[in-house]
Amino acid sequence: MAAPITLHLEFGGGAELLFEGVKDHQVTLPSQSQPWDMKQLLVWIRANMLKERPELFVQGDTVRPGILVLINDADWELMGELTYELQDRDTVVFISTLHGG
Amino acid sequence: MCQVDEEYSEQLEKRTVPSVSQNCVKCKDGSAVLIIRAGDAFCRCCFKEYFVHKFRAMLGKNRVIFPGEKVLLAVSGGPASSAMLSQVQEGLSRDAPKKLRFIPGILHIDEGGACGQSLEERERSTAQLEAIFRATGYPFHTVPLEQVFELPSSVLEAAASAPQRPDGSYKAAVDQFLQSAKARGSSSPGEGGPDGDPAVREAQVRLSRLETRDAPNGPARLGLGRSEDLGRLLSSVRTLTAKEDMLQTLRHHLMVHTARTHGYSKVMMGDSCSRLAVKLLSNIAQGRGATLATDTGFSDPRYGDVVIIRPMRDYSSKEIAFYNKMFGVPSVFVPGLDTKASDKASIPLLTESFVTKLQTDFPPPSAPSTGPVRSYARSTLKQKKPLPSTPRWCLRGCLRSGSLGRPGRPSAGGAAPRGPAGRGLWSRRGHLLLLPHVSLGCGAPAPPDLRSLLCYSCRLTVKDMSAVDTLPPYIVSEAEHRSHRLRMKQEISEFLLDEEEEDDDDEEAA
């Protein structure tokens, strides 16, 4: 049983528009049997945070192509992408590089 | 190799995922923070160095900006143009021998009116941007898009380009510039460049304090009529593809006009390599293949006296986003026409989604510097400059207008038009011979049929408009002017010698 973890989420490059224009979010993920990974975080964001047009943020089980993800200021490609196990007080940044956000 | 039931899926699915502990490929020491291309992980310091070097290498390699030249930076507030601004600042502030030596100014076009933003929203984003511009100390111009309704029709005429300078002259110009700088700054050695002269420096400081706004009242108090005109124009355009195309055309005209009125000879745009890859494909899809080279190349000389250059064309949007995030480059997100639109809403959006998906699903496996985006962007370099095959006038100015002369010959670095493509339409001497779709009506002047005057792609855009009279007056009046000339030419055509034949005769005689 993993304890609940607190994360700092940031959205930029236009992605914030899907979250009511708010860039910074402090969220607490509830405790669950397995540790939280990025894949579950995306499911959680989609269910709890996305206000509109989820397909503009999540496609399949990953982020929409063109949205960059940084975990603790590093490229998530270095951290194992969807399999990265989230730690308490991690910072996850989503930046849209698509035209028009 | 060529069996029918060959199994590729295993090979295709296998992707090496770099581990967390990967070190920087450059210094082998620092821990990597981002992967630029597959296998190339960079640490923070090396990435910065790589990014800064690439900008100056791009300008150094192309040698189109001469020392002391006035250059207008077109900054929309988005990530790429903001990164470009920060690179110019970086390049101008350095004391290194490779310091940039041009005189920058900033242009921001406020397109809020076209994208349905309220006045408060527009004022807010403009104020944010102006705060960024003021911090750079460069003179800046904020121009609302509504100003296109006040442009003179001369915008569409490509002015004669500056005489092409021979290849060796760049070095000579730099040497001369350095010498004169040294002579001026002899009392304070070590200070190169124009900053060395206290009078110049003082003038620059004063210039930077000067707030230049082309609309003296700002967008908020801009005549309501103009906003309505713009609204009418865009609402008469039925599709998003045509709307984006129209907006881009108007933006270009406004940029060129602003550069001309303020004496800038170059305009820098922040198109990234990802953006250019999208532009390349979507322009082909929209029938703009003839001008691909100028639309996507490093320099775009079609306006003659004002050359558009794209120094960010080697950066992918990922590199730019990471750089801005890591080094705190301020940028302002301004929603555009395509914000929150689905990826099937317009041709450019669909192309963008195609290209980004391709890049994500098929990242370069082992070849270091490839990948779909880079390959597309590279292929833009191989484009030849347009052939004089279309005798039509393009709203983007792909043909020299007014003079009925030959279409714009590239003035900087590029293959000259060649081949027999234009034969029959253009004589050897470059005069227009055949004018298709010209009405011969000699009664009261009918409203010009705009479509017949335009290039294929611009025609498609105009076709998507419900009313052509909503176009800005400078376009309408130029169209009238042109159709008059065409008609006149047609009327006297009987009395003109057929130059083509004459040329052929000459050749035979020789």
mmCIF file of N, CA, C and O in Angstrom, chain B residues 109-196:
data_model
loop_
_atom_site.group_PDB
_atom_site.id
_atom_site.type_symbol
_atom_site.label_atom_id
_atom_site.label_comp_id
_atom_site.label_asym_id
_atom_site.label_seq_id
_atom_site.Cartn_x
_atom_site.Cartn_y
_atom_site.Cartn_z
ATOM 1 N N ILE B 109 2.897 42.028 -34.121
ATOM 2 C CA ILE B 109 1.599 42.298 -34.743
ATOM 3 C C ILE B 109 0.527 41.725 -33.833
ATOM 4 O O ILE B 109 0.533 40.533 -33.526
ATOM 5 N N ASP B 110 -0.348 42.582 -33.397
ATOM 6 C CA ASP B 110 -1.416 42.174 -32.485
ATOM 7 C C ASP B 110 -2.588 41.667 -33.324
ATOM 8 O O ASP B 110 -3.280 42.435 -33.966
ATOM 9 N N GLU B 111 -2.753 40.356 -33.299
ATOM 10 C CA GLU B 111 -3.783 39.751 -34.152
ATOM 11 C C GLU B 111 -5.038 39.414 -33.377
ATOM 12 O O GLU B 111 -5.898 38.677 -33.865
ATOM 13 N N GLY B 112 -5.125 39.930 -32.168
ATOM 14 C CA GLY B 112 -6.275 39.595 -31.323
ATOM 15 C C GLY B 112 -7.606 39.842 -32.010
ATOM 16 O O GLY B 112 -8.564 39.101 -31.819
ATOM 17 N N GLY B 113 -7.651 40.914 -32.821
ATOM 18 C CA GLY B 113 -8.899 41.256 -33.489
ATOM 19 C C GLY B 113 -9.355 40.169 -34.447
ATOM 20 O O GLY B 113 -10.546 39.945 -34.637
ATOM 21 N N ALA B 114 -8.370 39.466 -35.033
ATOM 22 C CA ALA B 114 -8.723 38.430 -35.992
ATOM 23 C C ALA B 114 -9.103 37.134 -35.283
ATOM 24 O O ALA B 114 -9.790 36.295 -35.837
ATOM 25 N N CYS B 115 -8.628 36.987 -34.065
ATOM 26 C CA CYS B 115 -8.848 35.716 -33.372
ATOM 27 C C CYS B 115 -9.966 35.818 -32.338
ATOM 28 O O CYS B 115 -10.095 34.953 -31.470
ATOM 29 N N GLY B 116 -10.709 36.880 -32.402
ATOM 30 C CA GLY B 116 -11.873 37.001 -31.545
ATOM 31 C C GLY B 116 -11.564 37.267 -30.082
ATOM 32 O O GLY B 116 -12.322 36.875 -29.199
ATOM 33 N N GLN B 117 -10.447 37.924 -29.817
ATOM 34 C CA GLN B 117 -10.145 38.249 -28.424
ATOM 35 C C GLN B 117 -10.815 39.556 -28.035
ATOM 36 O O GLN B 117 -11.001 40.433 -28.882
ATOM 37 N N SER B 118 -11.135 39.684 -26.779
ATOM 38 C CA SER B 118 -11.726 40.939 -26.329
ATOM 39 C C SER B 118 -10.615 41.979 -26.172
ATOM 40 O O SER B 118 -9.436 41.653 -26.113
ATOM 41 N N LEU B 119 -11.036 43.240 -26.112
ATOM 42 C CA LEU B 119 -10.050 44.318 -25.999
ATOM 43 C C LEU B 119 -9.200 44.181 -24.759
ATOM 44 O O LEU B 119 -8.004 44.440 -24.775
ATOM 45 N N GLU B 120 -9.837 43.730 -23.653
ATOM 46 C CA GLU B 120 -9.071 43.594 -22.401
ATOM 47 C C GLU B 120 -7.991 42.528 -22.554
ATOM 48 O O GLU B 120 -6.854 42.715 -22.138
ATOM 49 N N GLU B 121 -8.384 41.415 -23.178
ATOM 50 C CA GLU B 121 -7.409 40.341 -23.360
ATOM 51 C C GLU B 121 -6.250 40.826 -24.223
ATOM 52 O O GLU B 121 -5.093 40.549 -23.937
ATOM 53 N N ARG B 122 -6.594 41.559 -25.274
ATOM 54 C CA ARG B 122 -5.553 42.047 -26.173
ATOM 55 C C ARG B 122 -4.625 43.009 -25.452
ATOM 56 O O ARG B 122 -3.419 42.945 -25.616
ATOM 57 N N GLU B 123 -5.231 43.882 -24.650
ATOM 58 C CA GLU B 123 -4.394 44.851 -23.940
ATOM 59 C C GLU B 123 -3.480 44.149 -22.960
ATOM 60 O O GLU B 123 -2.324 44.526 -22.794
ATOM 61 N N ARG B 124 -4.033 43.110 -22.327
ATOM 62 C CA ARG B 124 -3.231 42.402 -21.335
ATOM 63 C C ARG B 124 -2.028 41.741 -21.987
ATOM 64 O O ARG B 124 -0.897 41.882 -21.547
ATOM 65 N N SER B 125 -2.274 41.007 -23.093
ATOM 66 C CA SER B 125 -1.128 40.313 -23.699
ATOM 67 C C SER B 125 -0.156 41.303 -24.322
ATOM 68 O O SER B 125 1.059 41.090 -24.271
ATOM 69 N N THR B 126 -0.672 42.399 -24.890
ATOM 70 C CA THR B 126 0.238 43.395 -25.450
ATOM 71 C C THR B 126 1.092 44.009 -24.358
ATOM 72 O O THR B 126 2.301 44.222 -24.535
ATOM 73 N N ALA B 127 0.480 44.268 -23.197
ATOM 74 C CA ALA B 127 1.237 44.867 -22.096
ATOM 75 C C ALA B 127 2.328 43.909 -21.612
ATOM 76 O O ALA B 127 3.462 44.328 -21.364
ATOM 77 N N GLN B 128 1.994 42.625 -21.543
ATOM 78 C CA GLN B 128 3.002 41.641 -21.124
ATOM 79 C C GLN B 128 4.169 41.626 -22.089
ATOM 80 O O GLN B 128 5.339 41.626 -21.693
ATOM 81 N N LEU B 129 3.831 41.630 -23.388
ATOM 82 C CA LEU B 129 4.883 41.592 -24.400
ATOM 83 C C LEU B 129 5.716 42.853 -24.373
ATOM 84 O O LEU B 129 6.938 42.799 -24.472
ATOM 85 N N GLU B 130 5.057 43.980 -24.195
ATOM 86 C CA GLU B 130 5.813 45.232 -24.212
ATOM 87 C C GLU B 130 6.764 45.300 -23.032
ATOM 88 O O GLU B 130 7.844 45.881 -23.129
ATOM 89 N N ALA B 131 6.358 44.686 -21.917
ATOM 90 C CA ALA B 131 7.265 44.656 -20.762
ATOM 91 C C ALA B 131 8.516 43.856 -21.125
ATOM 92 O O ALA B 131 9.638 44.247 -20.774
ATOM 93 N N ILE B 132 8.328 42.754 -21.852
ATOM 94 C CA ILE B 132 9.480 41.943 -22.277
ATOM 95 C C ILE B 132 10.356 42.745 -23.234
ATOM 96 O O ILE B 132 11.581 42.785 -23.109
ATOM 97 N N PHE B 133 9.706 43.424 -24.195
ATOM 98 C CA PHE B 133 10.462 44.190 -25.190
ATOM 99 C C PHE B 133 11.237 45.323 -24.538
ATOM 100 O O PHE B 133 12.376 45.606 -24.888
ATOM 101 N N ARG B 134 10.576 45.976 -23.576
ATOM 102 C CA ARG B 134 11.227 47.118 -22.936
ATOM 103 C C ARG B 134 12.489 46.662 -22.219
ATOM 104 O O ARG B 134 13.498 47.340 -22.202
ATOM 105 N N ALA B 135 12.409 45.452 -21.637
ATOM 106 C CA ALA B 135 13.560 44.925 -20.908
ATOM 107 C C ALA B 135 14.760 44.693 -21.824
ATOM 108 O O ALA B 135 15.900 44.724 -21.383
ATOM 109 N N THR B 136 14.522 44.477 -23.123
ATOM 110 C CA THR B 136 15.651 44.252 -24.031
ATOM 111 C C THR B 136 16.362 45.555 -24.377
ATOM 112 O O THR B 136 17.525 45.544 -24.741
ATOM 113 N N GLY B 137 15.640 46.662 -24.263
ATOM 114 C CA GLY B 137 16.249 47.948 -24.598
ATOM 115 C C GLY B 137 16.240 48.252 -26.090
ATOM 116 O O GLY B 137 16.746 49.277 -26.510
ATOM 117 N N TYR B 138 15.684 47.392 -26.910
ATOM 118 C CA TYR B 138 15.619 47.659 -28.350
ATOM 119 C C TYR B 138 14.348 48.454 -28.656
ATOM 120 O O TYR B 138 13.356 48.326 -27.951
ATOM 121 N N PRO B 139 14.380 49.248 -29.723
ATOM 122 C CA PRO B 139 13.137 49.927 -30.111
ATOM 123 C C PRO B 139 12.110 48.901 -30.544
ATOM 124 O O PRO B 139 12.476 47.880 -31.151
ATOM 125 N N PHE B 140 10.856 49.130 -30.208
ATOM 126 C CA PHE B 140 9.857 48.155 -30.630
ATOM 127 C C PHE B 140 8.622 48.814 -31.217
ATOM 128 O O PHE B 140 8.306 49.956 -30.926
ATOM 129 N N HIS B 141 7.953 48.088 -32.076
ATOM 130 C CA HIS B 141 6.749 48.570 -32.744
ATOM 131 C C HIS B 141 5.637 47.564 -32.498
ATOM 132 O O HIS B 141 5.791 46.391 -32.803
ATOM 133 N N THR B 142 4.541 48.016 -31.937
ATOM 134 C CA THR B 142 3.382 47.134 -31.796
ATOM 135 C C THR B 142 2.334 47.601 -32.775
ATOM 136 O O THR B 142 1.884 48.740 -32.700
ATOM 137 N N VAL B 143 1.981 46.737 -33.692
ATOM 138 C CA VAL B 143 1.071 47.138 -34.758
ATOM 139 C C VAL B 143 -0.169 46.248 -34.715
ATOM 140 O O VAL B 143 -0.044 45.032 -34.772
ATOM 141 N N PRO B 144 -1.344 46.832 -34.577
ATOM 142 C CA PRO B 144 -2.544 45.992 -34.642
ATOM 143 C C PRO B 144 -2.809 45.550 -36.073
ATOM 144 O O PRO B 144 -2.557 46.302 -37.015
ATOM 145 N N LEU B 145 -3.303 44.353 -36.226
ATOM 146 C CA LEU B 145 -3.532 43.808 -37.565
ATOM 147 C C LEU B 145 -4.527 44.659 -38.359
ATOM 148 O O LEU B 145 -4.494 44.686 -39.586
ATOM 149 N N GLU B 146 -5.368 45.378 -37.646
ATOM 150 C CA GLU B 146 -6.366 46.225 -38.308
ATOM 151 C C GLU B 146 -5.709 47.216 -39.263
ATOM 152 O O GLU B 146 -6.354 47.727 -40.169
ATOM 153 N N GLN B 147 -4.421 47.481 -39.045
ATOM 154 C CA GLN B 147 -3.743 48.459 -39.906
ATOM 155 C C GLN B 147 -3.634 48.038 -41.352
ATOM 156 O O GLN B 147 -3.330 48.868 -42.200
ATOM 157 N N VAL B 148 -3.871 46.768 -41.651
ATOM 158 C CA VAL B 148 -3.773 46.365 -43.062
ATOM 159 C C VAL B 148 -4.775 47.123 -43.914
ATOM 160 O O VAL B 148 -4.591 47.254 -45.115
ATOM 161 N N PHE B 149 -5.824 47.649 -43.260
ATOM 162 C CA PHE B 149 -6.826 48.380 -44.039
ATOM 163 C C PHE B 149 -6.349 49.778 -44.398
ATOM 164 O O PHE B 149 -7.022 50.503 -45.089
ATOM 165 N N GLU B 150 -5.195 50.142 -43.864
ATOM 166 C CA GLU B 150 -4.668 51.465 -44.192
ATOM 167 C C GLU B 150 -3.379 51.385 -45.000
ATOM 168 O O GLU B 150 -2.714 52.394 -45.207
ATOM 169 N N LEU B 151 -3.032 50.205 -45.438
ATOM 170 C CA LEU B 151 -1.782 50.072 -46.188
ATOM 171 C C LEU B 151 -1.933 50.678 -47.581
ATOM 172 O O LEU B 151 -2.991 50.590 -48.185
ATOM 173 N N PRO B 152 -0.869 51.260 -48.092
ATOM 174 C CA PRO B 152 -0.896 51.730 -49.483
ATOM 175 C C PRO B 152 -0.699 50.549 -50.419
ATOM 176 O O PRO B 152 -0.109 49.540 -50.026
ATOM 177 N N SER B 153 -1.173 50.667 -51.651
ATOM 178 C CA SER B 153 -1.068 49.506 -52.535
ATOM 179 C C SER B 153 0.369 49.277 -52.986
ATOM 180 O O SER B 153 0.683 48.246 -53.565
ATOM 181 N N SER B 154 1.237 50.223 -52.677
ATOM 182 C CA SER B 154 2.640 50.031 -53.056
ATOM 183 C C SER B 154 3.274 48.865 -52.297
ATOM 184 O O SER B 154 4.331 48.372 -52.680
ATOM 185 N N VAL B 155 2.624 48.412 -51.212
ATOM 186 C CA VAL B 155 3.165 47.287 -50.459
ATOM 187 C C VAL B 155 3.340 46.073 -51.358
ATOM 188 O O VAL B 155 4.276 45.297 -51.225
ATOM 189 N N LEU B 156 2.405 45.952 -52.296
ATOM 190 C CA LEU B 156 2.409 44.765 -53.133
ATOM 191 C C LEU B 156 3.447 44.826 -54.238
ATOM 192 O O LEU B 156 3.673 43.863 -54.929
ATOM 193 N N GLU B 157 4.033 45.981 -54.383
ATOM 194 C CA GLU B 157 5.049 46.081 -55.414
ATOM 195 C C GLU B 157 6.399 45.798 -54.812
ATOM 196 O O GLU B 157 6.803 46.441 -53.856
ATOM 197 N N ALA B 158 7.058 44.839 -55.382
ATOM 198 C CA ALA B 158 8.384 44.540 -54.873
ATOM 199 C C ALA B 158 9.316 45.634 -55.344
ATOM 200 O O ALA B 158 9.444 45.874 -56.533
ATOM 201 N N ALA B 159 9.926 46.307 -54.410
ATOM 202 C CA ALA B 159 10.866 47.349 -54.791
ATOM 203 C C ALA B 159 12.125 46.679 -55.314
ATOM 204 O O ALA B 159 12.371 45.517 -55.060
ATOM 205 N N ALA B 160 12.878 47.432 -56.059
ATOM 206 C CA ALA B 160 14.112 46.880 -56.591
ATOM 207 C C ALA B 160 14.985 46.448 -55.431
ATOM 208 O O ALA B 160 15.130 47.163 -54.446
ATOM 209 N N SER B 161 15.516 45.278 -55.552
ATOM 210 C CA SER B 161 16.335 44.800 -54.448
ATOM 211 C C SER B 161 17.680 45.504 -54.487
ATOM 212 O O SER B 161 18.118 46.013 -55.512
ATOM 213 N N ALA B 162 18.282 45.498 -53.327
ATOM 214 C CA ALA B 162 19.602 46.098 -53.244
ATOM 215 C C ALA B 162 20.510 45.325 -54.185
ATOM 216 O O ALA B 162 20.361 44.115 -54.323
ATOM 217 N N PRO B 163 21.417 46.011 -54.835
ATOM 218 C CA PRO B 163 22.289 45.306 -55.768
ATOM 219 C C PRO B 163 22.990 44.157 -55.053
ATOM 220 O O PRO B 163 23.440 44.318 -53.921
ATOM 221 N N GLN B 164 23.029 43.044 -55.704
ATOM 222 C CA GLN B 164 23.615 41.897 -55.048
ATOM 223 C C GLN B 164 25.100 42.123 -54.840
ATOM 224 O O GLN B 164 25.818 42.534 -55.736
ATOM 225 N N ARG B 165 25.495 41.827 -53.616
ATOM 226 C CA ARG B 165 26.898 42.075 -53.332
ATOM 227 C C ARG B 165 27.700 40.833 -53.690
ATOM 228 O O ARG B 165 27.251 39.722 -53.502
ATOM 229 N N PRO B 166 28.878 41.050 -54.223
ATOM 230 C CA PRO B 166 29.698 39.894 -54.578
ATOM 231 C C PRO B 166 30.068 39.097 -53.327
ATOM 232 O O PRO B 166 30.032 39.621 -52.214
ATOM 233 N N ASP B 167 30.443 37.854 -53.546
ATOM 234 C CA ASP B 167 30.669 36.957 -52.420
ATOM 235 C C ASP B 167 31.745 37.450 -51.453
ATOM 236 O O ASP B 167 31.641 37.300 -50.258
ATOM 237 N N GLY B 168 32.787 38.021 -52.006
ATOM 238 C CA GLY B 168 33.894 38.420 -51.148
ATOM 239 C C GLY B 168 33.593 39.651 -50.318
ATOM 240 O O GLY B 168 34.345 39.989 -49.406
ATOM 241 N N SER B 169 32.495 40.327 -50.621
ATOM 242 C CA SER B 169 32.277 41.627 -49.990
ATOM 243 C C SER B 169 31.897 41.519 -48.528
ATOM 244 O O SER B 169 32.054 42.449 -47.768
ATOM 245 N N TYR B 170 31.392 40.358 -48.115
ATOM 246 C CA TYR B 170 30.977 40.232 -46.720
ATOM 247 C C TYR B 170 32.165 40.410 -45.791
ATOM 248 O O TYR B 170 32.127 41.171 -44.841
ATOM 249 N N LYS B 171 33.235 39.722 -46.143
ATOM 250 C CA LYS B 171 34.425 39.793 -45.303
ATOM 251 C C LYS B 171 34.965 41.220 -45.288
ATOM 252 O O LYS B 171 35.348 41.754 -44.247
ATOM 253 N N ALA B 172 34.981 41.829 -46.467
ATOM 254 C CA ALA B 172 35.483 43.190 -46.561
ATOM 255 C C ALA B 172 34.642 44.125 -45.697
ATOM 256 O O ALA B 172 35.171 44.986 -44.988
ATOM 257 N N ALA B 173 33.315 43.925 -45.748
ATOM 258 C CA ALA B 173 32.424 44.784 -44.968
ATOM 259 C C ALA B 173 32.675 44.602 -43.483
ATOM 260 O O ALA B 173 32.677 45.570 -42.713
ATOM 261 N N VAL B 174 32.889 43.349 -43.065
ATOM 262 C CA VAL B 174 33.153 43.106 -41.644
ATOM 263 C C VAL B 174 34.448 43.767 -41.236
ATOM 264 O O VAL B 174 34.536 44.447 -40.204
ATOM 265 N N ASP B 175 35.484 43.601 -42.057
ATOM 266 C CA ASP B 175 36.782 44.198 -41.734
ATOM 267 C C ASP B 175 36.674 45.710 -41.621
ATOM 268 O O ASP B 175 37.185 46.324 -40.685
ATOM 269 N N GLN B 176 35.964 46.265 -42.580
ATOM 270 C CA GLN B 176 35.812 47.722 -42.591
ATOM 271 C C GLN B 176 35.073 48.188 -41.346
ATOM 272 O O GLN B 176 35.447 49.153 -40.701
ATOM 273 N N PHE B 177 34.043 47.430 -41.002
ATOM 274 C CA PHE B 177 33.235 47.764 -39.835
ATOM 275 C C PHE B 177 34.090 47.711 -38.571
ATOM 276 O O PHE B 177 34.056 48.601 -37.734
ATOM 277 N N LEU B 178 34.905 46.648 -38.486
ATOM 278 C CA LEU B 178 35.739 46.490 -37.301
ATOM 279 C C LEU B 178 36.749 47.606 -37.207
ATOM 280 O O LEU B 178 37.009 48.148 -36.133
ATOM 281 N N GLN B 179 37.313 47.973 -38.357
ATOM 282 C CA GLN B 179 38.334 49.028 -38.357
ATOM 283 C C GLN B 179 37.746 50.363 -37.931
ATOM 284 O O GLN B 179 38.307 51.051 -37.089
ATOM 285 N N SER B 180 36.602 50.666 -38.489
ATOM 286 C CA SER B 180 36.011 51.959 -38.129
ATOM 287 C C SER B 180 35.596 51.948 -36.661
ATOM 288 O O SER B 180 35.683 52.950 -35.972
ATOM 289 N N ALA B 181 35.173 50.774 -36.188
ATOM 290 C CA ALA B 181 34.804 50.680 -34.773
ATOM 291 C C ALA B 181 36.032 50.897 -33.913
ATOM 292 O O ALA B 181 35.998 51.564 -32.881
ATOM 293 N N LYS B 182 37.151 50.339 -34.374
ATOM 294 C CA LYS B 182 38.388 50.464 -33.608
ATOM 295 C C LYS B 182 38.839 51.914 -33.584
ATOM 296 O O LYS B 182 39.271 52.434 -32.565
ATOM 297 N N ALA B 183 38.715 52.537 -34.741
ATOM 298 C CA ALA B 183 39.147 53.927 -34.841
ATOM 299 C C ALA B 183 38.324 54.818 -33.902
ATOM 300 O O ALA B 183 38.857 55.673 -33.209
ATOM 301 N N ARG B 184 37.040 54.520 -33.878
ATOM 302 C CA ARG B 184 36.169 55.319 -33.012
ATOM 303 C C ARG B 184 36.440 55.036 -31.548
ATOM 304 O O ARG B 184 36.420 55.912 -30.710
ATOM 305 N N GLY B 185 36.681 53.775 -31.281
ATOM 306 C CA GLY B 185 36.816 53.382 -29.876
ATOM 307 C C GLY B 185 38.243 53.358 -29.414
ATOM 308 O O GLY B 185 38.571 52.706 -28.428
ATOM 309 N N SER B 186 39.135 54.085 -30.104
ATOM 310 C CA SER B 186 40.544 53.998 -29.753
ATOM 311 C C SER B 186 40.807 54.492 -28.335
ATOM 312 O O SER B 186 41.736 54.058 -27.664
ATOM 313 N N SER B 187 39.994 55.390 -27.885
ATOM 314 C CA SER B 187 40.198 55.903 -26.531
ATOM 315 C C SER B 187 39.802 54.854 -25.487
ATOM 316 O O SER B 187 40.309 54.840 -24.387
ATOM 317 N N SER B 188 38.872 53.982 -25.853
ATOM 318 C CA SER B 188 38.481 52.951 -24.909
ATOM 319 C C SER B 188 38.650 51.588 -25.560
ATOM 320 O O SER B 188 37.715 51.035 -26.105
ATOM 321 N N PRO B 189 39.883 51.097 -25.563
ATOM 322 C CA PRO B 189 40.128 49.839 -26.263
ATOM 323 C C PRO B 189 39.362 48.685 -25.601
ATOM 324 O O PRO B 189 39.056 48.748 -24.421
ATOM 325 N N GLY B 190 39.101 47.682 -26.413
ATOM 326 C CA GLY B 190 38.394 46.522 -25.870
ATOM 327 C C GLY B 190 36.914 46.602 -26.154
ATOM 328 O O GLY B 190 36.205 45.623 -26.053
ATOM 329 N N GLU B 191 36.471 47.781 -26.493
ATOM 330 C CA GLU B 191 35.041 47.876 -26.793
ATOM 331 C C GLU B 191 34.846 47.926 -28.285
ATOM 332 O O GLU B 191 35.132 48.933 -28.914
ATOM 333 N N GLY B 192 34.410 46.845 -28.839
ATOM 334 C CA GLY B 192 34.191 46.798 -30.274
ATOM 335 C C GLY B 192 32.747 47.137 -30.559
ATOM 336 O O GLY B 192 31.938 47.284 -29.660
ATOM 337 N N GLY B 193 32.444 47.258 -31.821
ATOM 338 C CA GLY B 193 31.046 47.439 -32.198
ATOM 339 C C GLY B 193 30.586 48.849 -31.994
ATOM 340 O O GLY B 193 31.345 49.710 -31.505
ATOM 341 N N PRO B 194 29.374 49.090 -32.338
ATOM 342 C CA PRO B 194 28.857 50.453 -32.297
ATOM 343 C C PRO B 194 28.730 50.987 -30.871
ATOM 344 O O PRO B 194 28.696 52.187 -30.656
ATOM 345 N N ASP B 195 28.710 50.068 -29.902
ATOM 346 C CA ASP B 195 28.522 50.505 -28.517
ATOM 347 C C ASP B 195 29.722 51.303 -28.024
ATOM 348 O O ASP B 195 29.646 51.969 -27.013
ATOM 349 N N GLY B 196 30.848 51.166 -28.768
ATOM 350 C CA GLY B 196 32.063 51.820 -28.322
ATOM 351 C C GLY B 196 31.922 53.334 -28.306
ATOM 352 O O GLY B 196 32.489 53.997 -27.447
#
